[in-house]
Short mmCIF file of C-alpha atoms in Angstrom, two decimals:
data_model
loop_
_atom_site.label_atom_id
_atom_site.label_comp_id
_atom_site.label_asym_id
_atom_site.label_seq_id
_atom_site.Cartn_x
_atom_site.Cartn_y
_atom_site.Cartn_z
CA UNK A 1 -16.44 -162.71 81.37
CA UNK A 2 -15.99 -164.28 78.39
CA UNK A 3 -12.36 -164.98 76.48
CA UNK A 4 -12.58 -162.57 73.56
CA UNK A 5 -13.87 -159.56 76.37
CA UNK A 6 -11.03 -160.50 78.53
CA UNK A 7 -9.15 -159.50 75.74
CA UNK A 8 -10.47 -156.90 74.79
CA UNK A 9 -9.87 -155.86 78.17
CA UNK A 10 -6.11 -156.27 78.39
CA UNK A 11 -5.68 -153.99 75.50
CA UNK A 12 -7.51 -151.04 76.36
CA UNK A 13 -5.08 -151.57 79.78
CA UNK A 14 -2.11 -151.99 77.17
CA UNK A 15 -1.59 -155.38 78.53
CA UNK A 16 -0.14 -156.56 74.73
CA UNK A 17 2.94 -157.44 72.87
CA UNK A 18 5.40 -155.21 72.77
CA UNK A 19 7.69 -153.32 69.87
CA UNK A 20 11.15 -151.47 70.43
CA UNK A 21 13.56 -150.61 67.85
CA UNK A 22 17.48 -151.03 69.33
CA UNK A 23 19.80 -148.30 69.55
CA UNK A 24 22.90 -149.76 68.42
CA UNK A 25 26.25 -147.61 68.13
CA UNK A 26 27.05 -148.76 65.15
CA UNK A 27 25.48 -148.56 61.73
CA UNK A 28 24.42 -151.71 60.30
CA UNK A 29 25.24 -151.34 56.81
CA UNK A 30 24.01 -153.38 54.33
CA UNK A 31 22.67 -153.72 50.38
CA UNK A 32 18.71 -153.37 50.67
CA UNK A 33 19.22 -157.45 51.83
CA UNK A 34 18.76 -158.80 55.02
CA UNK A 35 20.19 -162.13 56.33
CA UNK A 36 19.70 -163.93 59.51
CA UNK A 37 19.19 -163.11 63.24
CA UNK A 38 20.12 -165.17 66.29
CA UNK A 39 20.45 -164.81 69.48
CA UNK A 40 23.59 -166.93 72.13
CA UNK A 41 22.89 -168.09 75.65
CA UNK A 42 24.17 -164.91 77.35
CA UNK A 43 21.68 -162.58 75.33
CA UNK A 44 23.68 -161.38 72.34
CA UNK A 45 21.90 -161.03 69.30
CA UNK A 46 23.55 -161.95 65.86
CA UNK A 47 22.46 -159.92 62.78
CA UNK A 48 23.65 -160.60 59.32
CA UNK A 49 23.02 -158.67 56.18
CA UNK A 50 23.23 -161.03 53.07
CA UNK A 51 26.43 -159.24 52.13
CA UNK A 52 29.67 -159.79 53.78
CA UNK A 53 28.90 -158.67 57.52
CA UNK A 54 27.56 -159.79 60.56
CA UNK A 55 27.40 -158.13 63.71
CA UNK A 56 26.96 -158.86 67.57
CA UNK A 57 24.63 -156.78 69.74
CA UNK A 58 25.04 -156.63 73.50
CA UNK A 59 21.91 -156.57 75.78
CA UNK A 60 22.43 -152.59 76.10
CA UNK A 61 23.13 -152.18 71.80
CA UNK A 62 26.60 -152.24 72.23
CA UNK A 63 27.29 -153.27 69.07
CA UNK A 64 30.84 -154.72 67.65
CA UNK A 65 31.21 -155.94 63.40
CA UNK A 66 32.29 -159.93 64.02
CA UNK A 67 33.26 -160.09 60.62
CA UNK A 68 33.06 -158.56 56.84
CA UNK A 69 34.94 -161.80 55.37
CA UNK A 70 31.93 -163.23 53.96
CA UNK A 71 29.80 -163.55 50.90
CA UNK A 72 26.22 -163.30 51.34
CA UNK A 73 25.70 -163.75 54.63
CA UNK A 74 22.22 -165.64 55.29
CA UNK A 75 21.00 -167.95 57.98
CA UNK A 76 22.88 -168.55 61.17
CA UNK A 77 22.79 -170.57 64.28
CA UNK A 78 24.95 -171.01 67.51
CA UNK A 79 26.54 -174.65 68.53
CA UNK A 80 26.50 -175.48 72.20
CA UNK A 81 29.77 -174.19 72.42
CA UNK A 82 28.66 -170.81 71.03
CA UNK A 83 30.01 -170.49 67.81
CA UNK A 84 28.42 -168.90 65.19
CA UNK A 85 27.80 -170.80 62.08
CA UNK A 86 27.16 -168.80 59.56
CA UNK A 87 25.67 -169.65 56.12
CA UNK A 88 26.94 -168.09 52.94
CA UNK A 89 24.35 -168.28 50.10
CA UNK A 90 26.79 -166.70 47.04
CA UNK A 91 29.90 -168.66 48.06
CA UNK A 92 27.57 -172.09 48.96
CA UNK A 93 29.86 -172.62 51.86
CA UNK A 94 29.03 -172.43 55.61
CA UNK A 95 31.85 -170.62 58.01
CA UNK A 96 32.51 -171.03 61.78
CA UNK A 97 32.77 -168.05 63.71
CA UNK A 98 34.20 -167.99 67.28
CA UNK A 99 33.73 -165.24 69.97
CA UNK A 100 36.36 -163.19 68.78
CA UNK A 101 35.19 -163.56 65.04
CA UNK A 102 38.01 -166.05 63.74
CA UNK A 103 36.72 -167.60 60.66
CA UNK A 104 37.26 -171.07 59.85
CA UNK A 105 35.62 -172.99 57.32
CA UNK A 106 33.00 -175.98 57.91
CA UNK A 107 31.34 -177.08 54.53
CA UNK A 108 32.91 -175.88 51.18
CA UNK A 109 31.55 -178.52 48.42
CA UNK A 110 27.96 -180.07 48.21
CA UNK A 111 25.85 -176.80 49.00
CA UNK A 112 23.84 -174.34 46.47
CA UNK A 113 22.27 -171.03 48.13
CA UNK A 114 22.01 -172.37 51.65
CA UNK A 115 19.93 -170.41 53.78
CA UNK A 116 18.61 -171.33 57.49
CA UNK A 117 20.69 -173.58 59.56
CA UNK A 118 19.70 -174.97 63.27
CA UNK A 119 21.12 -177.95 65.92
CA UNK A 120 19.26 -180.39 67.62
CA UNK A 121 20.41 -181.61 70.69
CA UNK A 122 23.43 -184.16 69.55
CA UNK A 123 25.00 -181.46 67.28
CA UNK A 124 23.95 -182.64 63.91
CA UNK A 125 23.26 -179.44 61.71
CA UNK A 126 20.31 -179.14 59.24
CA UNK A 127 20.28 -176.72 56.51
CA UNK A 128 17.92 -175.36 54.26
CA UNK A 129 19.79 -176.21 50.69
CA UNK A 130 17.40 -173.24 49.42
CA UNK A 131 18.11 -174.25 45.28
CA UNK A 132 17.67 -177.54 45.46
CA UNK A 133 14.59 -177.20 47.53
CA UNK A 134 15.54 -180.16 50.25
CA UNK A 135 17.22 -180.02 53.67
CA UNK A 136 20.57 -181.09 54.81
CA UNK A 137 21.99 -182.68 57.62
CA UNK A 138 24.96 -182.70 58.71
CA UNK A 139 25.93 -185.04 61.59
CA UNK A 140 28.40 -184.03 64.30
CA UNK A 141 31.17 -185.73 62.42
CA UNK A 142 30.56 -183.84 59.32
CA UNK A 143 28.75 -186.22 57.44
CA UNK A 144 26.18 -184.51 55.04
CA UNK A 145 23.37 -186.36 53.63
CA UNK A 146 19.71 -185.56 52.14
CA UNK A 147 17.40 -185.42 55.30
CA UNK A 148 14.30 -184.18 54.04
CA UNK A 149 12.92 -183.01 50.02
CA UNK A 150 9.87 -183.19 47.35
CA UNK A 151 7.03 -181.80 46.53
CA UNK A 152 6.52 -179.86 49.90
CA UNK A 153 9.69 -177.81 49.46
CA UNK A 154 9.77 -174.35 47.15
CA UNK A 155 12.55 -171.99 48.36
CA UNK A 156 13.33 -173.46 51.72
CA UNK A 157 14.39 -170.35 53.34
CA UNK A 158 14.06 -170.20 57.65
CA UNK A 159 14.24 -173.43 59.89
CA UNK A 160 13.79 -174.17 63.84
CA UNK A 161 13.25 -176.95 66.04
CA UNK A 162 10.99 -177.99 68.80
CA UNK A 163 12.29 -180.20 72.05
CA UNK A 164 11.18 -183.20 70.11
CA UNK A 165 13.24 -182.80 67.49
CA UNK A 166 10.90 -182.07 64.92
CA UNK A 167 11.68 -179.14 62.34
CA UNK A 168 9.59 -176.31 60.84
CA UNK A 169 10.72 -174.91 57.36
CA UNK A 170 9.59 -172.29 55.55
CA UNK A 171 8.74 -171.47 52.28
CA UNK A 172 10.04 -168.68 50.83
CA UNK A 173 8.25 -168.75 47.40
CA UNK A 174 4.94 -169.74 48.94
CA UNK A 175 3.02 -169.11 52.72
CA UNK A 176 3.69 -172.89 53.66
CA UNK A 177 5.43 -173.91 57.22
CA UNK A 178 6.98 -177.37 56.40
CA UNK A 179 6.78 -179.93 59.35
CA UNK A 180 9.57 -182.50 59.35
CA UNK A 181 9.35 -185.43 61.87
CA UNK A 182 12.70 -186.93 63.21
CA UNK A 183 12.16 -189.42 60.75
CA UNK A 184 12.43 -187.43 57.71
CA UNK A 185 8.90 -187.29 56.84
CA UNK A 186 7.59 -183.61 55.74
CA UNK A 187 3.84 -182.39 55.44
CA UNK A 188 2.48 -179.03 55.45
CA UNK A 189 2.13 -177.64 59.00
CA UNK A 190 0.55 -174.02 58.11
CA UNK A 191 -0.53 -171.82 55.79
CA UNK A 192 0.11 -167.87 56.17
CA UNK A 193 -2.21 -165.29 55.00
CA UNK A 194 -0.92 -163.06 52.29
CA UNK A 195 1.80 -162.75 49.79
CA UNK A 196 4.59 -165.31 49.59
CA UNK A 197 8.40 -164.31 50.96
CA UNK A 198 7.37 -166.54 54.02
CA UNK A 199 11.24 -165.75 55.80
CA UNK A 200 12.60 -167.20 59.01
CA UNK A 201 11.07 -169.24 62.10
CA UNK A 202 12.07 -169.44 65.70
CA UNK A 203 10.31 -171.96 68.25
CA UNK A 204 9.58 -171.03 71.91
CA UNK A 205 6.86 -172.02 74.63
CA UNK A 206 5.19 -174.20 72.23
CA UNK A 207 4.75 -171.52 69.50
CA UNK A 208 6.12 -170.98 66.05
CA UNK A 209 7.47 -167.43 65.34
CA UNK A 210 7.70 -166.49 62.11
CA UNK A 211 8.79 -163.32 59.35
CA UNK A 212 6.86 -162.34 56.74
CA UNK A 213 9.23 -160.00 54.55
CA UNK A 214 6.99 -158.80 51.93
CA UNK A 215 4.01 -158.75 54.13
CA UNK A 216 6.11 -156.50 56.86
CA UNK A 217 4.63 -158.65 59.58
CA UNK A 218 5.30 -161.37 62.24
CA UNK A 219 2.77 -164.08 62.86
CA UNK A 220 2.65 -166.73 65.31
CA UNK A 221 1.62 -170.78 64.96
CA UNK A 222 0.36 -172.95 67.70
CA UNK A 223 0.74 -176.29 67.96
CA UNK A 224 -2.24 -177.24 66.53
CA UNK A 225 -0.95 -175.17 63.02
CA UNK A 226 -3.19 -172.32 63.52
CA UNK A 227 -1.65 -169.01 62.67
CA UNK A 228 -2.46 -165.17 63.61
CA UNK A 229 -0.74 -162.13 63.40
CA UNK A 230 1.41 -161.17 66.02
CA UNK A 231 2.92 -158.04 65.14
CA UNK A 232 3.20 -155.77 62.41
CA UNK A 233 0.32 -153.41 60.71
CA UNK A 234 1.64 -154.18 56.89
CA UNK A 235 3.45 -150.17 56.54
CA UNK A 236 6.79 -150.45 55.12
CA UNK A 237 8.40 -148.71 58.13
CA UNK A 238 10.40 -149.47 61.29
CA UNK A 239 8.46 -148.31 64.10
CA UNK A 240 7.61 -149.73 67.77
CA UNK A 241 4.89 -149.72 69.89
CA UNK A 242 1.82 -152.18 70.92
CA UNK A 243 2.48 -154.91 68.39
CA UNK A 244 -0.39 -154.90 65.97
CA UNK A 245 0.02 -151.15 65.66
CA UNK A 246 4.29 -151.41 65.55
CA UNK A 247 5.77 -151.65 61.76
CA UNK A 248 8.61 -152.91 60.23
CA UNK A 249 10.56 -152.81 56.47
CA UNK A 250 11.13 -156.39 55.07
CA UNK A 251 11.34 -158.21 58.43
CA UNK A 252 13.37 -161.09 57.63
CA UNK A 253 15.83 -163.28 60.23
CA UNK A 254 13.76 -163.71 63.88
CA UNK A 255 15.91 -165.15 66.75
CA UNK A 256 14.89 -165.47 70.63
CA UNK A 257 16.45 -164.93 73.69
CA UNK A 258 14.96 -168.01 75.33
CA UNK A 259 15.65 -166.65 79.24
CA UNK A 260 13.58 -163.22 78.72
CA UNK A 261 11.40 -164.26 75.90
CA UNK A 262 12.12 -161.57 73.93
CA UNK A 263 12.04 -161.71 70.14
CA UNK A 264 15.01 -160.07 67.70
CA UNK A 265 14.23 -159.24 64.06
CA UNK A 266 16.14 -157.33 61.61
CA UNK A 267 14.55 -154.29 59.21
CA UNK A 268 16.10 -152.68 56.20
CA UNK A 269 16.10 -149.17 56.50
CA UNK A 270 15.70 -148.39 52.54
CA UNK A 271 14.00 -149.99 49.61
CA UNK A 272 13.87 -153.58 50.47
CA UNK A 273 16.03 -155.71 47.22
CA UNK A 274 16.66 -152.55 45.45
CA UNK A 275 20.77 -153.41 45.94
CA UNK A 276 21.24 -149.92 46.83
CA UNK A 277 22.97 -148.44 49.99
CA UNK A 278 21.31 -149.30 53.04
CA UNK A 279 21.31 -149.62 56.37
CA UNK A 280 19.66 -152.74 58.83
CA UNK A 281 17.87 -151.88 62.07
CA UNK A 282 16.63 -154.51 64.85
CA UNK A 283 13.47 -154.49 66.38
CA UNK A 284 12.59 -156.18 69.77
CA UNK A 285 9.29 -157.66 70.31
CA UNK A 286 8.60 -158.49 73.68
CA UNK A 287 6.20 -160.95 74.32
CA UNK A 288 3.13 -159.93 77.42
CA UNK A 289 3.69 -162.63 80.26
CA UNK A 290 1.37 -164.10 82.47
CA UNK A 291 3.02 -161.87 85.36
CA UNK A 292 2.36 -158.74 83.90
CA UNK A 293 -1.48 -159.73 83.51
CA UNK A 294 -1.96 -160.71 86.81
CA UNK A 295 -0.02 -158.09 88.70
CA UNK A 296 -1.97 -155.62 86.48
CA UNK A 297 -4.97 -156.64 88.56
CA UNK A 298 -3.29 -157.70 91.91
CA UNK A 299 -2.14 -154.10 91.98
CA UNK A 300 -5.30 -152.53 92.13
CA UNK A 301 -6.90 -155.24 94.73
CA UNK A 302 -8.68 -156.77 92.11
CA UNK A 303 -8.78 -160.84 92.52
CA UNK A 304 -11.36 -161.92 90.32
CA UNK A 305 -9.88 -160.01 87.39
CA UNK A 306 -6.37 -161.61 88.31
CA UNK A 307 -8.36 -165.07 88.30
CA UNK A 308 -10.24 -164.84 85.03
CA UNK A 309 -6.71 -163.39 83.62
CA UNK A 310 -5.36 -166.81 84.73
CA UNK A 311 -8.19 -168.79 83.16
CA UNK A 312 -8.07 -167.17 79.87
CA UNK A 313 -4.04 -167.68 79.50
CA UNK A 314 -4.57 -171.32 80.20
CA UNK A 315 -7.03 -171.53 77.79
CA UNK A 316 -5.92 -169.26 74.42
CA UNK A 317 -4.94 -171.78 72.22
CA UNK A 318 -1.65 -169.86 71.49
CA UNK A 319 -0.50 -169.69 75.30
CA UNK A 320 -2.44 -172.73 76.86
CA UNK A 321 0.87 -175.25 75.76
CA UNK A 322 3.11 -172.65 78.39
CA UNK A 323 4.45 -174.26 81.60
CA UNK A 324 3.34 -170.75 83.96
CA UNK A 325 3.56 -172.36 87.35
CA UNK A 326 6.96 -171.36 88.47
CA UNK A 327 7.00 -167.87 86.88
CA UNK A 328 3.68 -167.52 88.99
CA UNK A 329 4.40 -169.16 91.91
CA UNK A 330 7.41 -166.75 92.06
CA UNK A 331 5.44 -163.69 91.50
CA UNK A 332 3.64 -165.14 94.89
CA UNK A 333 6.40 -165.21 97.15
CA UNK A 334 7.15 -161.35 95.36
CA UNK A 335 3.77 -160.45 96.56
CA UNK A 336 4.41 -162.35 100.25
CA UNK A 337 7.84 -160.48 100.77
CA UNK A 338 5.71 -156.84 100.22
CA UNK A 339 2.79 -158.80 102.38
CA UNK A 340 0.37 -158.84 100.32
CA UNK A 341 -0.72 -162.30 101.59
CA UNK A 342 -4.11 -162.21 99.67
CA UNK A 343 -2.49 -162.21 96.78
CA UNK A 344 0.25 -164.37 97.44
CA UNK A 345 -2.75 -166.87 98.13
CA UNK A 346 -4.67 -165.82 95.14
CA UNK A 347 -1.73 -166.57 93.00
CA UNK A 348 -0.63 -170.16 94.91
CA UNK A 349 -4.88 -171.00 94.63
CA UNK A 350 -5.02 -170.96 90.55
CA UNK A 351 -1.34 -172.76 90.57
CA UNK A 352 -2.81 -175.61 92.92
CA UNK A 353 -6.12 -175.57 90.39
CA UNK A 354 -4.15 -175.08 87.22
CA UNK A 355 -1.47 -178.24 88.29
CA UNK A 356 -4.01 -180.33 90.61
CA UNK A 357 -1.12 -183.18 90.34
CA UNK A 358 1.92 -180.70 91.09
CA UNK A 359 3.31 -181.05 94.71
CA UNK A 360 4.78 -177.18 94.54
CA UNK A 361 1.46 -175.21 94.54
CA UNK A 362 0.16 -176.76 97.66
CA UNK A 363 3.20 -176.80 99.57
CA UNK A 364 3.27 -173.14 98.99
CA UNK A 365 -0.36 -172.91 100.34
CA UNK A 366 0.73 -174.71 103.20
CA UNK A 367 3.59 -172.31 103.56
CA UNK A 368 1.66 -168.83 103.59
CA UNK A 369 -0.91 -170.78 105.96
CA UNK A 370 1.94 -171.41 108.29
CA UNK A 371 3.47 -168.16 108.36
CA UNK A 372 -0.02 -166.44 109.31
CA UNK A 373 -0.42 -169.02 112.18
CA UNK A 374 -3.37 -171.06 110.84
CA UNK A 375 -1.94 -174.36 111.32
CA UNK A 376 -4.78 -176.99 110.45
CA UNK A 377 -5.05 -175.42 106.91
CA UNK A 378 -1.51 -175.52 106.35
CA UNK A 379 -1.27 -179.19 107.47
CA UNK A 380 -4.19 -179.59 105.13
CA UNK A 381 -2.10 -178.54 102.57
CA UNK A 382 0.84 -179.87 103.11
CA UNK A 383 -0.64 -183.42 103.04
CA UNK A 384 -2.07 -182.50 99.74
CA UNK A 385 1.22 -181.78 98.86
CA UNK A 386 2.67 -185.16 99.73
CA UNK A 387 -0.08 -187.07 98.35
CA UNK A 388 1.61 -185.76 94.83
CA UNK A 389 5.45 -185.78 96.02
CA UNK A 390 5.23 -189.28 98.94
CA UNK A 391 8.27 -189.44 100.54
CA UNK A 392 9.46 -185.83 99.99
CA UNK A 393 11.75 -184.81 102.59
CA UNK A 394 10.77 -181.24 102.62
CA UNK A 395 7.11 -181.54 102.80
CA UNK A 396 7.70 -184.47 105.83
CA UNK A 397 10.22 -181.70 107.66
CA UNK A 398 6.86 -179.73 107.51
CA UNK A 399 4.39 -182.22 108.58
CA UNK A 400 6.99 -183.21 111.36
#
């Protein structure tokens, strides 16, 4: 079966991306304006509202104001602490805000309209200095210099960063994703389709996520630049459902909760900029994983579906970059525990031929061979095994 059929395929079974709106038991209130959305370690979300507010979401809605001490409350980001820093484009200032929504201040002079902030892994801060059109860093002693600016920069609005340290930027006054290398150096990573109001970014599993606010959709960028719409059918309302057909108003600040996956952004509920009363809803989109595919078919008995499934993940260009050994190799030993042992060895065959130098997937092999008394073919595996891991204590205790 070819790729696009396979498709196809999963979503006449509804095997897609995923749209919820939260139920949160408090109103969001806001002025037609949206700010930024991020999302802590434990699962809270983080929604501000370009005014004065922000709020914290639990992972059932419950929903608590932080603070209303601010002045246009934009981009945020959390420290490896988890505190909140919280950018304040009217004021030019950034704020720290701990758990229980103390506010201190962090950078008062040197800012104008800053927007997205983000870490990288020794603390430094960047920040997208949005009317000056160049990016800031701010090193973990509260130095702040010029890291990144020119002719690539118009509105620098959202910003993330991958594991290597490299930073994505986008363009609000244009449909340009700005790539900055560790080393300062900037070049134009993608181009969005449509209108400009190109919002925030998140990174996860080797994708870019990002908001398109007067487009009302969410689009996705591989790591090759390539972008296509993830979510969002252009209406200007907040609706869920499979993610192409889902809507939302103005989507603007996009966080991740990087244990589940999931994906936060924030709606206006009213006329998007009109600076009249309004209110801010979150939607949820949650992102189809390889185990849902593959169950889908191991459910009904059917292995070669479950296998071509498998292929076609590894090779879509916007999935083929995600590590999916252990999250399968786990749904094997679920399969194993209701004994389902074809399965278990359907799933722990494409690991082994997916990760041929991976010690894991064979050992497993070797495992479920063991357990059904066929000894020679778990020996056979378990020296496969240790021909990727020598000297592993586990696989010798096997061999042994």
């Amino acid at each position: 079966m070819l790729f696009g059929q396979i498709l196809q395929a999963q979503e006449k079974a509804n095997l897609t991306d995923q749209v919820t709106v939260l139920a949160t038991d408090l109103p969001l209130t806001a002025r037609s304006q949206l700010g930024g959305v991020t999302v802590d370690r434990l699962g809270f979300v983080y929604v501000a509202n370009f005014h004065d507010a922000v709020w914290k979401i639990g992972p059932k809605g419950e929903t608590k104001l932080l603070t209303d001490g601010l002045y246009g409350s934009s981009g945020n980001a959390i420290d490896a602490k988890g505190n909140l820093y919280q950018a304040n484009y009217f004021s030019h200032t950034i704020v720290r805000i701990d758990r229980f929504g103390q506010i201190s201040s962090f950078i008062e002079d040197g800012l104008s309209g800053p927007v997205g902030l983000v870490f990288d892994s020794d603390q430094n801060l960047y920040i997208c200095n949005f009317n000056q059109n160049n990016i800031l860093k701010v090193s973990s002693d509260k130095q702040m210099s010029v890291f990144a600016s020119g002719v690539h920069f118009n509105g620098p609005n959202g910003i993330t960063i991958d594991p290597d340290g490299n930073l994505y930027v986008a363009n609000f006054n244009t449909n340009d994703v700005i790539k900055i290398t560790p080393e300062g150096e900037s070049s134009v990573f993608a181009t969005l389709p449509g209108v400009d109001g190109t919002a925030h970014a998140v990174y996860f599993n080797d994708r870019l996520f990002v908001t398109k606010i007067k487009s009302n959709r969410v689009y996705q960028i591989n790591k090759a630049g390539e972008a296509k719409l993830l979510a969002g059918n252009g209406q200007t309302t907040i609706q869920g459902g499979p993610a192409l057909e889902a809507s939302f108003s103005a989507p603007n600040g996009i966080g991740v909760d990087n244990l589940s996956g999931e994906l936060y952004v924030n709606n206006v509920k009213g006329q998007w900029s009109s600076r009249k009363a309004s209110t801010i809803e979150v939607s949820k989109i949650k992102l189809l994983t390889i185990t849902e595919i593959l169950s889908h078919h191991l459910d009904q008995n059917d292995q070669q579906g479950a296998q071509q499934a498998y292929q076609a993940y590894r090779a879509d260009p916007f999935t083929e970059g995600e590590d999916i050994a252990l999250a399968v190799g786990s749904l094997g030993w679920q399969y194993m525990s209701k004994r389902n042992v074809q399965a278990a060895l359907t799933l722990f065959t494409l690991n082994s031929e997916g990760y041929p130098d991976r010690w894991q997937p064979f050992f497993n092999l070797g495992e479920v061979y063991k357990i059904i008394g066929q000894a020679e073919k778990a020996k056979t595996y378990y020296e496969q095994a240790l021909s990727n891991s020598p000297g592993n204590k586990r696989i010798l205790a096997r061999l042994k």
